[in-house]
C-alpha positions as a Python dict, from the first residue, in 0.01 Angstrom:
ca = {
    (1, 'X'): (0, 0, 0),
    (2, 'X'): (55, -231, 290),
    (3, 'X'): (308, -166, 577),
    (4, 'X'): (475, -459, 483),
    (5, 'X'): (635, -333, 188),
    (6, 'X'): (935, -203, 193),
    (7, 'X'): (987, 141, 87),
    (8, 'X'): (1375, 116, 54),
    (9, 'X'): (1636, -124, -84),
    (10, 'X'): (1859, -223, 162),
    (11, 'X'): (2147, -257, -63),
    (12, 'X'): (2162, 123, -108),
    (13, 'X'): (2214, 155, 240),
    (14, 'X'): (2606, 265, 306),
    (15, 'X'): (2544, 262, 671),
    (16, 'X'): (2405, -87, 689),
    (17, 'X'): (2570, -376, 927),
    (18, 'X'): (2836, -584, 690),
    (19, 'X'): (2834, -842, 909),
    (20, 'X'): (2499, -958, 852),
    (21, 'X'): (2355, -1082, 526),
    (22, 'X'): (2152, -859, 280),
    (23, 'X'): (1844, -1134, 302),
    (24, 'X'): (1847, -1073, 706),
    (25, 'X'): (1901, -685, 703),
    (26, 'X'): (1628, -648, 473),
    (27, 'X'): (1378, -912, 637),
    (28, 'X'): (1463, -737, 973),
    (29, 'X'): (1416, -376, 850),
    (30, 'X'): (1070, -502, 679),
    (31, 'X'): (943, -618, 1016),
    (32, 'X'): (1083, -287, 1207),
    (33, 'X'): (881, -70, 930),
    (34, 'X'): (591, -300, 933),
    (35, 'X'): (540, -263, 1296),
    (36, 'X'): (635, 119, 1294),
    (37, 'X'): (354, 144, 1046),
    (38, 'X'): (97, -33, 1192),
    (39, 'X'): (132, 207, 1497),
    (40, 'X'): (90, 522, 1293),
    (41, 'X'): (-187, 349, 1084),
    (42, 'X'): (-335, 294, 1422),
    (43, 'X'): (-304, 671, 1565),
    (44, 'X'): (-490, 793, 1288),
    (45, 'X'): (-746, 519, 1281),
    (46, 'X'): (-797, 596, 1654),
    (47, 'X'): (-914, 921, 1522),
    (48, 'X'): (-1158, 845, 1300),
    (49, 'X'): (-1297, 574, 1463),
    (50, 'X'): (-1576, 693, 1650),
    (51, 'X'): (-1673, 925, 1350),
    (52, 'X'): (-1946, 721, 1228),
    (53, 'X'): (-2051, 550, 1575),
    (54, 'X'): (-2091, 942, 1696),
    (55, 'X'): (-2490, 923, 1652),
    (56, 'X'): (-2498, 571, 1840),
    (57, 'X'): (-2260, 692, 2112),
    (58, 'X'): (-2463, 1005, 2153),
    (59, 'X'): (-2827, 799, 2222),
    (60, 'X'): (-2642, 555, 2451),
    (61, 'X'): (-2513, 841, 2691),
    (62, 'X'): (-2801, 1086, 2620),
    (63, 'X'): (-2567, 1361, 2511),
    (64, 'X'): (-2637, 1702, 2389),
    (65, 'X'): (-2467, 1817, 2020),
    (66, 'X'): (-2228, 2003, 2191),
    (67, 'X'): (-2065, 1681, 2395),
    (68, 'X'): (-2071, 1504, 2122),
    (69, 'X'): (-1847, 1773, 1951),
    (70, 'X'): (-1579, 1770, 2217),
    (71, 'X'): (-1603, 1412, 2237),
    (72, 'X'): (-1566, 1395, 1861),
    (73, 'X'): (-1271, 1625, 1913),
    (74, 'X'): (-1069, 1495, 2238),
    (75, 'X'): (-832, 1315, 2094),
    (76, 'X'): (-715, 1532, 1788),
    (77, 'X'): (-670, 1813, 2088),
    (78, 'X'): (-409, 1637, 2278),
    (79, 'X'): (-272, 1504, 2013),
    (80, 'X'): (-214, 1819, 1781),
    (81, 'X'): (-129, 2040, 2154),
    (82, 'X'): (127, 1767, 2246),
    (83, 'X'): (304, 1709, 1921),
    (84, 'X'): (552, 1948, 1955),
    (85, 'X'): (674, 1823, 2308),
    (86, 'X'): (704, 1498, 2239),
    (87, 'X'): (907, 1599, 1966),
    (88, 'X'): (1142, 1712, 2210),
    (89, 'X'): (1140, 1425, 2393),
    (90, 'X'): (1199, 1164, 2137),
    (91, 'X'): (1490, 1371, 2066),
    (92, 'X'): (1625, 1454, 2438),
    (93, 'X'): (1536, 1102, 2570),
    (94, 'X'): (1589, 876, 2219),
    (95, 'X'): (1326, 741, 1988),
    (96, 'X'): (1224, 389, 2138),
    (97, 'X'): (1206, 541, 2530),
    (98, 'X'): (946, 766, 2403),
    (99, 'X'): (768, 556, 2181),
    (100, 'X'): (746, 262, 2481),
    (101, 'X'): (629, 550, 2689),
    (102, 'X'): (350, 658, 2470),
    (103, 'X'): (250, 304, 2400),
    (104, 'X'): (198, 259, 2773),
    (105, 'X'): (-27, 573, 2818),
    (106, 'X'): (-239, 506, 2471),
    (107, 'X'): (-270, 120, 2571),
    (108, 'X'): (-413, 178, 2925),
    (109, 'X'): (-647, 448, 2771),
    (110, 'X'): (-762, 248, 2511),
    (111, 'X'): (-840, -27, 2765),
    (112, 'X'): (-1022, 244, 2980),
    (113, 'X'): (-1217, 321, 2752),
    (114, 'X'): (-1498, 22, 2627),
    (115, 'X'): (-1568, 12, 3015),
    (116, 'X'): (-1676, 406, 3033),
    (117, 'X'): (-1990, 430, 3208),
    (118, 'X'): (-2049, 759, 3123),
    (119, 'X'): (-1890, 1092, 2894),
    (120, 'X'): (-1683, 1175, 3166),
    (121, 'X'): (-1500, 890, 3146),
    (122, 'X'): (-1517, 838, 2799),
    (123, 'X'): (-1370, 1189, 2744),
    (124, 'X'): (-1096, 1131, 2999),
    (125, 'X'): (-966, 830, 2790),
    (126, 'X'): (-980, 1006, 2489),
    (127, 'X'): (-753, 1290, 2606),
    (128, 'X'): (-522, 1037, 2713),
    (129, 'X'): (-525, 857, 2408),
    (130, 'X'): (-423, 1177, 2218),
    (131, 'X'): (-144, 1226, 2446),
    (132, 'X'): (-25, 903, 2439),
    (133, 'X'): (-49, 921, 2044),
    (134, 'X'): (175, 1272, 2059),
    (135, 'X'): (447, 1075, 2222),
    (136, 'X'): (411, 802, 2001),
    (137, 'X'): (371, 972, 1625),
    (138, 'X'): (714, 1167, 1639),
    (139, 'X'): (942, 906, 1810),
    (140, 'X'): (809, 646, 1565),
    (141, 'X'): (946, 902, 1264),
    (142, 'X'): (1293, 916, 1491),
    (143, 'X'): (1342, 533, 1507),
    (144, 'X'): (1265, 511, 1154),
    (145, 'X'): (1574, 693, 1071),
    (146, 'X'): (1736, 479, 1323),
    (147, 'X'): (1574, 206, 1096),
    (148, 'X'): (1692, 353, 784),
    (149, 'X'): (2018, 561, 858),
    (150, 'X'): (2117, 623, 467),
    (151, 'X'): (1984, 930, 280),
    (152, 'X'): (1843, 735, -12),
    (153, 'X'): (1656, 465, 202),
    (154, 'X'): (1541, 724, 460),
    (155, 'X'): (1371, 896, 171),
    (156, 'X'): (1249, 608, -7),
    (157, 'X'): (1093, 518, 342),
    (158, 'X'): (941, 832, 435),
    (159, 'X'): (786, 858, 60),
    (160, 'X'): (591, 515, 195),
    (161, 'X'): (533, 694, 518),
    (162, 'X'): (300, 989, 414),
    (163, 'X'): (43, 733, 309),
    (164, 'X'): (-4, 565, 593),
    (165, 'X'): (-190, 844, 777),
    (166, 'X'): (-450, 835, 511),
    (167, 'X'): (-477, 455, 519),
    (168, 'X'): (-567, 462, 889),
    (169, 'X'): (-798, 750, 850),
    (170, 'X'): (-970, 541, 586),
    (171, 'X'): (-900, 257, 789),
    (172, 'X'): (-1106, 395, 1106),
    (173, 'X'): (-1402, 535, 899),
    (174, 'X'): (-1429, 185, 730),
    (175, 'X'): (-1420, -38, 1011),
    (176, 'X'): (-1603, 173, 1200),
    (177, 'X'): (-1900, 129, 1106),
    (178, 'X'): (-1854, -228, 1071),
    (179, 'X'): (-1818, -297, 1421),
    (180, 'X'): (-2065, -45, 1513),
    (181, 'X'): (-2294, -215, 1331),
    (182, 'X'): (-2176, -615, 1446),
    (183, 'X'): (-2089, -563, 1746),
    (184, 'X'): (-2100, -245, 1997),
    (185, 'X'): (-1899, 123, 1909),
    (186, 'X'): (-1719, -8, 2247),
    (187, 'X'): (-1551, -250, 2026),
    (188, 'X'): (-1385, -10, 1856),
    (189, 'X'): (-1103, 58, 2108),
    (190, 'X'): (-997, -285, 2078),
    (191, 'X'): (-790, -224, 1765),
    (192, 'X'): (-593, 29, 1925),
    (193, 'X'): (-536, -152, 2249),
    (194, 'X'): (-439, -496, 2055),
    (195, 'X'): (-157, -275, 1827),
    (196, 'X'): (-21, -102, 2128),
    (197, 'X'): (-6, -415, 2331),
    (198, 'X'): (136, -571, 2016),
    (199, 'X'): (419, -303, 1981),
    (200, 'X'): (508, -321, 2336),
    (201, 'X'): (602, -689, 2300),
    (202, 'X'): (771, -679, 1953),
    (203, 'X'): (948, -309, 1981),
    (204, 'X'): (1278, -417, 2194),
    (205, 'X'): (1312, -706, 1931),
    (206, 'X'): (1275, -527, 1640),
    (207, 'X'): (1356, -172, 1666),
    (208, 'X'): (1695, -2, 1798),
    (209, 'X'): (1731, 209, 2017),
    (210, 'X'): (1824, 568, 1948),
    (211, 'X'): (2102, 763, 2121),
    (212, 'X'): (1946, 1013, 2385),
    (213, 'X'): (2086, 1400, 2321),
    (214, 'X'): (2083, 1456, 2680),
    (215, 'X'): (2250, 1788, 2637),
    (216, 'X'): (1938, 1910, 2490),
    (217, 'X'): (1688, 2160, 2723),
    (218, 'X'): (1363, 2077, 2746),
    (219, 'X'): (1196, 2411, 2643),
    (220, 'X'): (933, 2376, 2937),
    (221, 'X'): (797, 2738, 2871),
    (222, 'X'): (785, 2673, 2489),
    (223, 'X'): (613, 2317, 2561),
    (224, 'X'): (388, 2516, 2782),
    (225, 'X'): (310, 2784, 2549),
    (226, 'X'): (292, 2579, 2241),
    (227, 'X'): (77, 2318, 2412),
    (228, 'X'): (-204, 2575, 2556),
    (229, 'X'): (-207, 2773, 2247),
    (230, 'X'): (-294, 2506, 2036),
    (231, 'X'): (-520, 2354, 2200),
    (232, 'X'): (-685, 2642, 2327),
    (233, 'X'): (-740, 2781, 1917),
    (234, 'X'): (-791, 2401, 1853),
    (235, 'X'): (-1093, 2418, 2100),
    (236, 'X'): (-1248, 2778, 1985),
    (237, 'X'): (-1250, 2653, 1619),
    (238, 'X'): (-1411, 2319, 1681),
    (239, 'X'): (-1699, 2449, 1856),
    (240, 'X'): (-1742, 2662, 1562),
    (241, 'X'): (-1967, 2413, 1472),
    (242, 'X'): (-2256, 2461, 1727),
    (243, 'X'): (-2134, 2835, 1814),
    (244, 'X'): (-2145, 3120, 1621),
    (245, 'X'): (-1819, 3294, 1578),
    (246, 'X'): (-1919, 3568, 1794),
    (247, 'X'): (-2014, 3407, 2081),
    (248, 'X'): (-1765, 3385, 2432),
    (249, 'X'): (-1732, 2989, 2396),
    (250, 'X'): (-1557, 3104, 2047),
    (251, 'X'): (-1409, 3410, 2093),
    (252, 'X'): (-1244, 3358, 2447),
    (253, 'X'): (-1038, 3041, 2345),
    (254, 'X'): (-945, 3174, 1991),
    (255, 'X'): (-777, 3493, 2107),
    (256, 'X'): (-631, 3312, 2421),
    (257, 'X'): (-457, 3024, 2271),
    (258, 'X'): (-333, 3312, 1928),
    (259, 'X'): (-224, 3510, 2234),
    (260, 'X'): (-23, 3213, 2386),
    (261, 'X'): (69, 3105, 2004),
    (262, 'X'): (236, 3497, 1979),
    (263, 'X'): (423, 3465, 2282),
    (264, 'X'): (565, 3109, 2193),
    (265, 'X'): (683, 3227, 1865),
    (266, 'X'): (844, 3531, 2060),
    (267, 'X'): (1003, 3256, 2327),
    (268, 'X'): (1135, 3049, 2085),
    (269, 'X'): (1327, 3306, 1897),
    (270, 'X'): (1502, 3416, 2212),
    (271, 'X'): (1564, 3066, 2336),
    (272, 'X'): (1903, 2878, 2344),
    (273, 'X'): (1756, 2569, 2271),
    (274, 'X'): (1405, 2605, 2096),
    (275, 'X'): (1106, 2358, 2084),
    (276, 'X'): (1040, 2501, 1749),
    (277, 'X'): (1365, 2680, 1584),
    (278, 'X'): (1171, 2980, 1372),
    (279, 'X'): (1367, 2916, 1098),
    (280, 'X'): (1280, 2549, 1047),
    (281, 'X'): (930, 2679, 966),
    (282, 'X'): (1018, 2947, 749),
    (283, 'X'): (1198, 2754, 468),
    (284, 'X'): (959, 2780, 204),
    (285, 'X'): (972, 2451, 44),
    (286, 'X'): (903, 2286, 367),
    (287, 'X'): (580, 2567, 475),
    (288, 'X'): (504, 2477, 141),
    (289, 'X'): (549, 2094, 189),
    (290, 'X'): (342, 2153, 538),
    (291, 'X'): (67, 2312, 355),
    (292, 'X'): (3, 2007, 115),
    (293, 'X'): (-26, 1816, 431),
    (294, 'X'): (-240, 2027, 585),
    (295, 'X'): (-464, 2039, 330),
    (296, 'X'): (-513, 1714, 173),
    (297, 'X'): (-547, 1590, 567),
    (298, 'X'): (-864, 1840, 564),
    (299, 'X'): (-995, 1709, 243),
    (300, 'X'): (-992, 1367, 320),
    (301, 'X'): (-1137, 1432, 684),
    (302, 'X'): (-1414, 1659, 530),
    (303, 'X'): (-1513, 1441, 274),
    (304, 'X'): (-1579, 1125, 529),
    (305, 'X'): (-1786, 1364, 853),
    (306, 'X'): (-1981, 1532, 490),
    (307, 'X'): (-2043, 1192, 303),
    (308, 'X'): (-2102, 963, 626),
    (309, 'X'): (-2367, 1228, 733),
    (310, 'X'): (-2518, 1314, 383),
    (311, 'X'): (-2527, 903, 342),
    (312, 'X'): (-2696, 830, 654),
    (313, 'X'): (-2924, 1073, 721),
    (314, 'X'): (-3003, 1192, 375),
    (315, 'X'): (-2973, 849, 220),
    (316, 'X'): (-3110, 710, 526),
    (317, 'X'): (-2807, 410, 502),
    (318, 'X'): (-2707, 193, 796),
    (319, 'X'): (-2374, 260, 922),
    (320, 'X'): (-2270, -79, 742),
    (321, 'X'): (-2367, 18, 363),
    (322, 'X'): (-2207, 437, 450),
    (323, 'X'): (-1863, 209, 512),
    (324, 'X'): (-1895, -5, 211),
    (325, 'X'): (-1977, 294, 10),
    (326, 'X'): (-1554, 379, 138),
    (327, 'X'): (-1410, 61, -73),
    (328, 'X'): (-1343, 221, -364),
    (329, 'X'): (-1168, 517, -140),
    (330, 'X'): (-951, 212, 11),
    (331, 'X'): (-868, 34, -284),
    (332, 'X'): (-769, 392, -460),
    (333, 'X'): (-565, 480, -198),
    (334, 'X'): (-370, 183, -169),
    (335, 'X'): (-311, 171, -574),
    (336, 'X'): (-197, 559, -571),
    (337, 'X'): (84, 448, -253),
    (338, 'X'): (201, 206, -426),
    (339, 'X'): (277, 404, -696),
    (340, 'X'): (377, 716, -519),
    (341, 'X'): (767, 611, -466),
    (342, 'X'): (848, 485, -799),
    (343, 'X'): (649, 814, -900),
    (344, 'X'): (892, 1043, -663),
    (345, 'X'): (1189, 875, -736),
    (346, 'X'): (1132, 943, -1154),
    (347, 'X'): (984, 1293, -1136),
    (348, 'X'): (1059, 1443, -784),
    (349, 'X'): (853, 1491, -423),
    (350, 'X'): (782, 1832, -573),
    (351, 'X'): (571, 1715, -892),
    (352, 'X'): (442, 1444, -732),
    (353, 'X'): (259, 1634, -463),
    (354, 'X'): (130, 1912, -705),
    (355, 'X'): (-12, 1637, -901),
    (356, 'X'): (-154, 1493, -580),
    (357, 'X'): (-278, 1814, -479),
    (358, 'X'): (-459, 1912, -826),
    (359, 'X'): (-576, 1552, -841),
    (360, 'X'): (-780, 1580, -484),
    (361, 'X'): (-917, 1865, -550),
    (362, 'X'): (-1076, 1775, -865),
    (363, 'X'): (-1236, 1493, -690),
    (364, 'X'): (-1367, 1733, -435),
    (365, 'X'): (-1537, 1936, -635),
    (366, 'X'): (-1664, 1644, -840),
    (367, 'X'): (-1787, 1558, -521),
    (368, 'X'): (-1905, 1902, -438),
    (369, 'X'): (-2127, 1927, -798),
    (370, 'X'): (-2297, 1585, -795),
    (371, 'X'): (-2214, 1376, -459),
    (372, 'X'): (-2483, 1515, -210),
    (373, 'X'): (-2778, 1480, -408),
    (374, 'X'): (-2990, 1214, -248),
    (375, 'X'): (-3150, 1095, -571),
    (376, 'X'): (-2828, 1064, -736),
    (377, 'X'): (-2678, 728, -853),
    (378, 'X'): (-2393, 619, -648),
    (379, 'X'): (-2179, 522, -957),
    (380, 'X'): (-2211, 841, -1116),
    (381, 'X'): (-2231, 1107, -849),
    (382, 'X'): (-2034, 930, -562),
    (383, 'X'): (-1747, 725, -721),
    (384, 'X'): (-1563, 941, -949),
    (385, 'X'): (-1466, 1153, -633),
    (386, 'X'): (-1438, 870, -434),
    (387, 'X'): (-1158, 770, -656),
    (388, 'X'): (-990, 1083, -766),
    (389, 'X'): (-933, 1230, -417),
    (390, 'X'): (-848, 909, -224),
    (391, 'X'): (-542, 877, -555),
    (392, 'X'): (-443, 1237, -512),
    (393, 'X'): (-441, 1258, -153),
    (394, 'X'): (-205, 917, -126),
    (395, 'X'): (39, 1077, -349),
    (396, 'X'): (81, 1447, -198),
    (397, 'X'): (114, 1254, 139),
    (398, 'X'): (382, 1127, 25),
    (399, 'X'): (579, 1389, -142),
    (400, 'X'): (498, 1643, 109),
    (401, 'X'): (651, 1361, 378),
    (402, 'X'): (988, 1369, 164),
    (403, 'X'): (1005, 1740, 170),
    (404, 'X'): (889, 1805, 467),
    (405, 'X'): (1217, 1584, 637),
    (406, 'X'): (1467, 1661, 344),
    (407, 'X'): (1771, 1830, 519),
    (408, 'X'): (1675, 1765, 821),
    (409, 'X'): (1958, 1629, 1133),
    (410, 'X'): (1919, 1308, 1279),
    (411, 'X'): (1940, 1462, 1573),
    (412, 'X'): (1606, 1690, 1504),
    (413, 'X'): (1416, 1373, 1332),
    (414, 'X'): (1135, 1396, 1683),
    (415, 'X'): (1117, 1784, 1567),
    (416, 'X'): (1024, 1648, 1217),
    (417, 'X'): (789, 1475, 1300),
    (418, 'X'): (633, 1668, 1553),
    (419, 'X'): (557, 1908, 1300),
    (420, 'X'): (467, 1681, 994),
    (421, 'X'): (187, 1570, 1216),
    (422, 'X'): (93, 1855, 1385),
    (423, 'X'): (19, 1995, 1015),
    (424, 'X'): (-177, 1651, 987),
    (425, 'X'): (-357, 1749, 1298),
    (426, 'X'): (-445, 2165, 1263),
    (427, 'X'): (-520, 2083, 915),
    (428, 'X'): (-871, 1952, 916),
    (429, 'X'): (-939, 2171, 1227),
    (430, 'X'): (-862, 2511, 1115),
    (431, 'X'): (-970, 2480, 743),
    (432, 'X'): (-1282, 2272, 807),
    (433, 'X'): (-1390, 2566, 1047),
    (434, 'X'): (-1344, 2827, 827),
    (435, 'X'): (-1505, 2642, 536),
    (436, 'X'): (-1785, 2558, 745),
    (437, 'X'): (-1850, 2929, 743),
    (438, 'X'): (-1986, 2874, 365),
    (439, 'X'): (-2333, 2695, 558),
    (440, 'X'): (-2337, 2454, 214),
    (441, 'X'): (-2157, 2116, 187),
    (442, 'X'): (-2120, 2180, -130),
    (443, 'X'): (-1971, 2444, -118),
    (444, 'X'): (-1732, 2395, 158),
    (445, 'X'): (-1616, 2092, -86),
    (446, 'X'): (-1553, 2268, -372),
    (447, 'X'): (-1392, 2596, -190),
    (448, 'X'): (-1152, 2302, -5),
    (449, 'X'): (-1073, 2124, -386),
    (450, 'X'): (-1019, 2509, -503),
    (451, 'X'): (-739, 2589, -189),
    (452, 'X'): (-575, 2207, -312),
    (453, 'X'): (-512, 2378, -660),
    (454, 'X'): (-409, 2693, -508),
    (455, 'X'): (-145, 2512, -310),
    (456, 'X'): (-26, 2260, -621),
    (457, 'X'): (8, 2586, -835),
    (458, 'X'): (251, 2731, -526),
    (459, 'X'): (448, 2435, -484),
    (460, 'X'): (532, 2389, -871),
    (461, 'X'): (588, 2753, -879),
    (462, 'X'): (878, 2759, -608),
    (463, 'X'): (1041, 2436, -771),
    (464, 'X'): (1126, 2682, -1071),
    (465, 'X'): (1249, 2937, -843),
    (466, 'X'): (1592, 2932, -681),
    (467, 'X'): (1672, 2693, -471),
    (468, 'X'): (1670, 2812, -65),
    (469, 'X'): (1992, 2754, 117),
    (470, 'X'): (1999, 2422, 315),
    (471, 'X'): (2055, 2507, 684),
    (472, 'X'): (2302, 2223, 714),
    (473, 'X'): (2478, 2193, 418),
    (474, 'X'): (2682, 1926, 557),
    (475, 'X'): (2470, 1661, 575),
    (476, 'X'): (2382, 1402, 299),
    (477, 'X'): (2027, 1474, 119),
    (478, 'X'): (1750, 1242, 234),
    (479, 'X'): (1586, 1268, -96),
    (480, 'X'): (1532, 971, -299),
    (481, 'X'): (1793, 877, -575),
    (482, 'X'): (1642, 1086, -907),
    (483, 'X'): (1412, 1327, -673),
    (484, 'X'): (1455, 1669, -703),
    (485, 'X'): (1305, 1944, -548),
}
């Protein structure tokens, strides 16, 4: 899969401009989608990129495990604590303000920080990049729809969409270690300055604007609450991984930010105007749809902080062979999101991301059975897995992204996505901690590839059931043409 494919034809497009030719609507709307794509390729690559310089990062400053855990984790905080906000403000303040907003903030902290003379500094610009990135990630999904205003092409679009988070994880862990080893880990931060600089030029040529609800509230206490408690639970389970669960530095931020989380969800049901309507949440296709994400974002981010470790310190690989030993994860990846639409529009999202699911997860625990043994052959022990979860992982992306927006209002799109990558975001935090609690790799693989079945098995189970009741039955499906629930 590569951004510049188009995920929709044009022609299917009721809503498009008559007064320009097919040829130049669909060349333009390739060029919108290409750039909107390279900046969500690029927040998730901005994640994952210091993942395999962490060791080298850690000897330069002289840093103790524990900074190199928050440092590891900065930017995922923000990010996931911010989400829902910037949701809100896409929506209040329209798409393209927001997204030139957050391109401003994540450009000068990317800038900021190769020049960091010390952690301080360097954590600094990584919280900043994570808030830019939560401005950024859901007002990219509302100019999309700007992008793509019919049904049928908005869900032919957003079925191309749910890959792209893995390509940029895969992406960052990849190159990575390739400049790491070339060059300097500083280097790293130049891709996501160059993309953001890039989008700043290009976006008020290429992408429309979006109309601003101004009537909207902001939801400060919500945005407060929601922002804190996140982060705050974020924080508690990330440190789970030098801290024992029963420790203060665990404890105190865990039941703080579930505190704040409780007293959000009870704000939100008594507001006028809620960040986060209660009911959006408990459809049960979409929790379901949510879950997929979730997950399959925590398999893919387990299996590159397991294998890059087991590789390089087990294997004793440089940080150039551990990101060579990716390709096949790349080239899978981009095979299974190519397929993925034609796959959703013949069979449904539904199908297609139980088969995703089931698919990952038997790569996992391939992975979890023969993958960390040192003396094992890389083409027999490694590369299955490598293969099968990379395939399955593209493909519930992408069916989970059609469900997860199916119904939704154009003028909740920023709420959308605020929550499609929030899920993205918790995912890998709050199931890699609990795994972790396992103390084997192994077995924190295999229980992961076990709760991907679990999930697949739930999601075909509640396509048989009765369908739920849309909460706007007035509006047009966003579902692909032939996709079914």
């Amino acid at each position: 899969m590569t951004v510049t494919d188009t995920p929709c034809d044009p022609d299917t497009d009721t809503n498009a401009d008559t007064d320009r030719g097919p040829t130049t609507l669909t060349i333009h709307r390739r060029r919108a989608f290409a750039l909107l794509g390279s900046v969500q390729i690029t927040l998730i690559f901005t994640l994952a990129a210091i993942a395999v310089p962490l060791p080298e990062i850690g000897r330069a400053f002289g840093l103790e495990r524990a900074d190199l855990i928050l440092l590891s984790a900065a930017y995922g905080l923000t990010f996931a604590g911010l989400l829902l906000f910037g949701g809100r403000l896409s929506d209040r303040y329209g798409g393209r303000r927001a997204l030139t907003a957050g391109l401003i903030l994540f450009a000068a902290a990317s800038a900021a920080a190769p020049f960091a003379p010390g952690i301080g500094t360097l954590l600094a610009a990584r919280f900043a990049q994570g808030a830019g990135a939560a401005l950024i990630a859901p007002a990219a999904m509302t100019v999309l729809r700007a992008v793509f205003p019919a049904p049928t092409a908005y869900g032919k679009a957003m079925a191309t969409w749910g890959g792209l988070s893995v390509l940029g994880a895969t992406a960052g862990n990849l190159l990575s270690g390739v400049i790491a080893e070339l060059l300097s880990w500083r280097w790293s931060f130049a891709v996501p300055l160059a993309v953001a600089v890039a989008a700043l030029v290009l976006a008020p040529r290429l992408l429309p604007d979006t109309a601003p609800s101004r009537g909207r509230a902001l939801d400060l206490p919500g945005a407060l609450l929601a922002t804190a408690g996140i982060t705050l639970a974020s924080y508690g389970l990330v440190v789970t991984d030098a801290l024992p669960w029963s420790s203060a530095g665990v404890l105190v931020p865990l039941l703080i930010g579930a505190a704040l989380l409780i007293a959000f969800w009870y704000t939100e049901r008594r507001a006028g105007d809620p960040l986060l309507p209660p009911r959006f949440l408990l459809d049960r296709r979409r929790a379901l749809a949510l879950a997929a994400i979730a997950f399959s974002a925590c398999a893919t981010a387990m299996t590159f902080v397991t294998l890059s470790l087991h590789l390089q310190q087990d294997r004793d690989w440089s940080p150039l062979r551990t990101s060579a030993a990716f390709v096949p994860f790349a080239i899978a990846l981009l095979t299974s999101g190519r397929a993925a639409g034609p796959l959703i529009a013949r069979f449904g999202p539904r199908v297609v991301t139980a088969a995703g699911l089931a698919t990952a997860g038997a790569g996992l625990v391939l992975l979890a059975l023969t993958g960390l043994d040192p003396h094992a052959a890389y083409a027999s022990a490694l590369l299955p897995g490598l293969v099968l979860l990379p395939a399955g992982a593209a493909a519930s992306f992408a069916g989970a992204a059609v469900l997860t927006t199916h119904g939704v209002p154009h003028e909740r799109t920023g709420l959308a996505g605020g929550v499609l990558n929030t899920a993205m975001e918790l995912g890998p935090t709050v199931v890699f901690a609990i795994v972790l609690t396992f103390g084997s790799d192994a077995v924190s693989l295999a229980a992961t590839g076990a709760a991907l079945a679990l999930v697949a098995a739930l999601n075909l189970r509640v396509q048989r059931s009765r369908p739920s009741r849309p909460s706007r039955p007035s509006r047009p499906s966003s579902l692909p043409q032939g996709a079914t629930q």
